[in-house]
mmCIF file of C-alpha atoms in Angstrom:
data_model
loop_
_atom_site.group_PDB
_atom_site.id
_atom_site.type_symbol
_atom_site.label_atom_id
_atom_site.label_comp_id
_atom_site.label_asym_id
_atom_site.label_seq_id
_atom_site.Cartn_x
_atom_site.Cartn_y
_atom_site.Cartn_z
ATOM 1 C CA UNK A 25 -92.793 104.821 -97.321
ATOM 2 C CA UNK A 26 -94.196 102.406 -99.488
ATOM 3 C CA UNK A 27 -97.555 102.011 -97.212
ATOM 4 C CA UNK A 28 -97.659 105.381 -98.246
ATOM 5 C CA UNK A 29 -101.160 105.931 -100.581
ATOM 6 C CA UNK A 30 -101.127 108.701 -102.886
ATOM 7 C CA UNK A 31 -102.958 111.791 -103.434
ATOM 8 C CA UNK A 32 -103.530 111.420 -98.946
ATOM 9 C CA UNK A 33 -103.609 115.090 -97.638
ATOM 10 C CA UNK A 34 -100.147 115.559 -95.619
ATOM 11 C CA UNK A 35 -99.586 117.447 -92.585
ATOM 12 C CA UNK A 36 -96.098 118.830 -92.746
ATOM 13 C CA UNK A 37 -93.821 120.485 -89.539
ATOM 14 C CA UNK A 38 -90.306 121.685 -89.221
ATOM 15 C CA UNK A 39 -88.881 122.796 -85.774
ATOM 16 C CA UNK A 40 -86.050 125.386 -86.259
ATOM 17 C CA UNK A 41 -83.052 125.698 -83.594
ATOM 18 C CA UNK A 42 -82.839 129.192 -81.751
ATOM 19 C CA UNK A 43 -79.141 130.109 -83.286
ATOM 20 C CA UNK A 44 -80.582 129.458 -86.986
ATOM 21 C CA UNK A 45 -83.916 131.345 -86.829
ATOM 22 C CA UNK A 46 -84.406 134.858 -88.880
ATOM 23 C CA UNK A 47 -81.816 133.040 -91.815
ATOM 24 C CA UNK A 48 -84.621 131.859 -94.175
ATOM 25 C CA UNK A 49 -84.366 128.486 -92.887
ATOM 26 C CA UNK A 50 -87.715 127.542 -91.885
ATOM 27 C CA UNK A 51 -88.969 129.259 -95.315
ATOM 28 C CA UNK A 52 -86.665 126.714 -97.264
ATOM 29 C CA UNK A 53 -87.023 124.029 -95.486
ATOM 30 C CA UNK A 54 -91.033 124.139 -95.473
ATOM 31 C CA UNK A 55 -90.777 124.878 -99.669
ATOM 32 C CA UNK A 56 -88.542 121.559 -99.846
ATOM 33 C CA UNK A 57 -90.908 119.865 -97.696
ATOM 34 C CA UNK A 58 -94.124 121.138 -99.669
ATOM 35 C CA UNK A 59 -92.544 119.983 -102.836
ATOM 36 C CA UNK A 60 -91.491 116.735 -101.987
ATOM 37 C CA UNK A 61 -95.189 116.243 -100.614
ATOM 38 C CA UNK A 62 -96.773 116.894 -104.037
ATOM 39 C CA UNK A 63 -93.749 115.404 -105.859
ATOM 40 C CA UNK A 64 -92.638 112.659 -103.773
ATOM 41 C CA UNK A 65 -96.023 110.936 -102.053
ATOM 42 C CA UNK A 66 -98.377 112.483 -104.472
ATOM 43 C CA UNK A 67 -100.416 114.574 -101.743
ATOM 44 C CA UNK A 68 -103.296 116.419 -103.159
ATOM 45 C CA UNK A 69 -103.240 118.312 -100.023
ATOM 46 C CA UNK A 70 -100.034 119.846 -97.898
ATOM 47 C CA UNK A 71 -101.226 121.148 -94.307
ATOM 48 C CA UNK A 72 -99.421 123.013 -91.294
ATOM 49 C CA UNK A 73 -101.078 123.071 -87.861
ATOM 50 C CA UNK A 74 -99.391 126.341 -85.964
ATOM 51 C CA UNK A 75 -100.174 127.716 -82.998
ATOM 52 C CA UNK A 76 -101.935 130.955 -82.712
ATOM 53 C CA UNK A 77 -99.499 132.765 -80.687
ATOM 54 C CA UNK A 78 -96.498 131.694 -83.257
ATOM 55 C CA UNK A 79 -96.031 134.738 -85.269
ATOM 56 C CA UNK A 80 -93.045 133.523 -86.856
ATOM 57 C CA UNK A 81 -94.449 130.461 -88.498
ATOM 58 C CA UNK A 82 -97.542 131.891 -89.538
ATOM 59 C CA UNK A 83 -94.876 134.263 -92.042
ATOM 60 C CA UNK A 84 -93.358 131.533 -92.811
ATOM 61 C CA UNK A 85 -96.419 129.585 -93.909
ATOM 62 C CA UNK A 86 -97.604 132.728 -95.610
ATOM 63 C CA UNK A 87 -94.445 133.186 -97.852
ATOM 64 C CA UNK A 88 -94.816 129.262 -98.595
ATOM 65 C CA UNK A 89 -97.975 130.072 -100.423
ATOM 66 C CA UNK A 90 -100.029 128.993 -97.680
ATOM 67 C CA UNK A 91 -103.905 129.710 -96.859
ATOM 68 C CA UNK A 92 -104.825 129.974 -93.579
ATOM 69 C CA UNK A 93 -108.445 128.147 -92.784
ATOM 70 C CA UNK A 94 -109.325 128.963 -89.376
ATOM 71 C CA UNK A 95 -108.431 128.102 -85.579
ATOM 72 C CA UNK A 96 -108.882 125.103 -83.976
ATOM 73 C CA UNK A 97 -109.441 125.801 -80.671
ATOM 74 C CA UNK A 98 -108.104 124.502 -77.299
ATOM 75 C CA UNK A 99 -106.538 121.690 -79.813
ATOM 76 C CA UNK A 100 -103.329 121.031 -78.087
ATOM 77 C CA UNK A 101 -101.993 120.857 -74.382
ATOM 78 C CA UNK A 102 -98.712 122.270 -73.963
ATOM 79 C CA UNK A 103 -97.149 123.008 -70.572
ATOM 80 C CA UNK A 104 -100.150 122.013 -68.898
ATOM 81 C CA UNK A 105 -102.689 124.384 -70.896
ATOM 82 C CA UNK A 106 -104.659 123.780 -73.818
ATOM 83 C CA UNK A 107 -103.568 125.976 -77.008
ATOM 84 C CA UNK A 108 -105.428 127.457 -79.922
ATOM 85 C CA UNK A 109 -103.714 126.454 -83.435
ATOM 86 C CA UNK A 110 -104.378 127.685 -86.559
ATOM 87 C CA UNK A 111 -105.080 125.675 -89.684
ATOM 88 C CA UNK A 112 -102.910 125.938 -92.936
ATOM 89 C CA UNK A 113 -102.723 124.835 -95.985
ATOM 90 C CA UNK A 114 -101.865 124.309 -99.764
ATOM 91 C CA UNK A 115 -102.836 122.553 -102.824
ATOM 92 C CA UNK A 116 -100.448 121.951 -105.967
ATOM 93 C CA UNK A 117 -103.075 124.077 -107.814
ATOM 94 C CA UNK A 118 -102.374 127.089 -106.032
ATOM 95 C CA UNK A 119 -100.089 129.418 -107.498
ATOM 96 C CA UNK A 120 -96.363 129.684 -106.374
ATOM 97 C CA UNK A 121 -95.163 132.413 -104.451
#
C-alpha cells in the first residue's frame, strides 16, 4: 500500500455470493469500501464500473450516494461477447446518503 499516491481516483468492486444477496450486504460493504477510499488512501475520486444489465448493483451504487456518468460501451468481453458498463462515481464532497 505504501506505493499507494494520494488523492489517485479509485475504482472500487465487491462481488456478493448468491446465498447472501438481498441482506444489505453489498450496500455495506461498498459504504466501508467508499470510506476507507477517502479515509484510508486519500482518493479524491471513488468509481464503480457496472454492467448495464446489473440492476442490482446499479441500487446499490445509487443508495451509496453514487452518480452515474454514462455507458461505456462494448467495454468488456464476458462469455465471449462484449458488454456495455455503466460509469459510477463519488467524490468526498458529495453529500451522504
Amino acid at each position: 500500500m505504501d506505493r499507494l499516491v494520494r488523492g489517485q481516483p479509485r475504482e472500487l468492486g465487491y462481488i456478493v455470493a448468491p446465498a447472501a444477496r438481498g441482506r444489505g450486504v453489498a450496500t455495506q460493504i461498498l459504504r466501508l469500501l467508499t470510506e476507507w477510499a477517502f479515509g484510508e488512501l486519500g482518493a479524491m475520486r471513488a468509481y464503480l464500473v457496472i454492467n448495464v444489465e446489473n440492476e442490482a448493483s446499479a441500487r446499490v451504487a445509487e443508495h451509496c450516494g453514487y452518480v452515474r456518468e454514462g455507458v461505456m460501451r462494448s467495454i468488456h468481453l464476458k462469455q465471449g461477447e462484449r458488454v456495455d458498463a455503466g460509469l459510477w462515481s463519488r467524490l468526498p464532497s458529495d453529500p451522504d446518503p
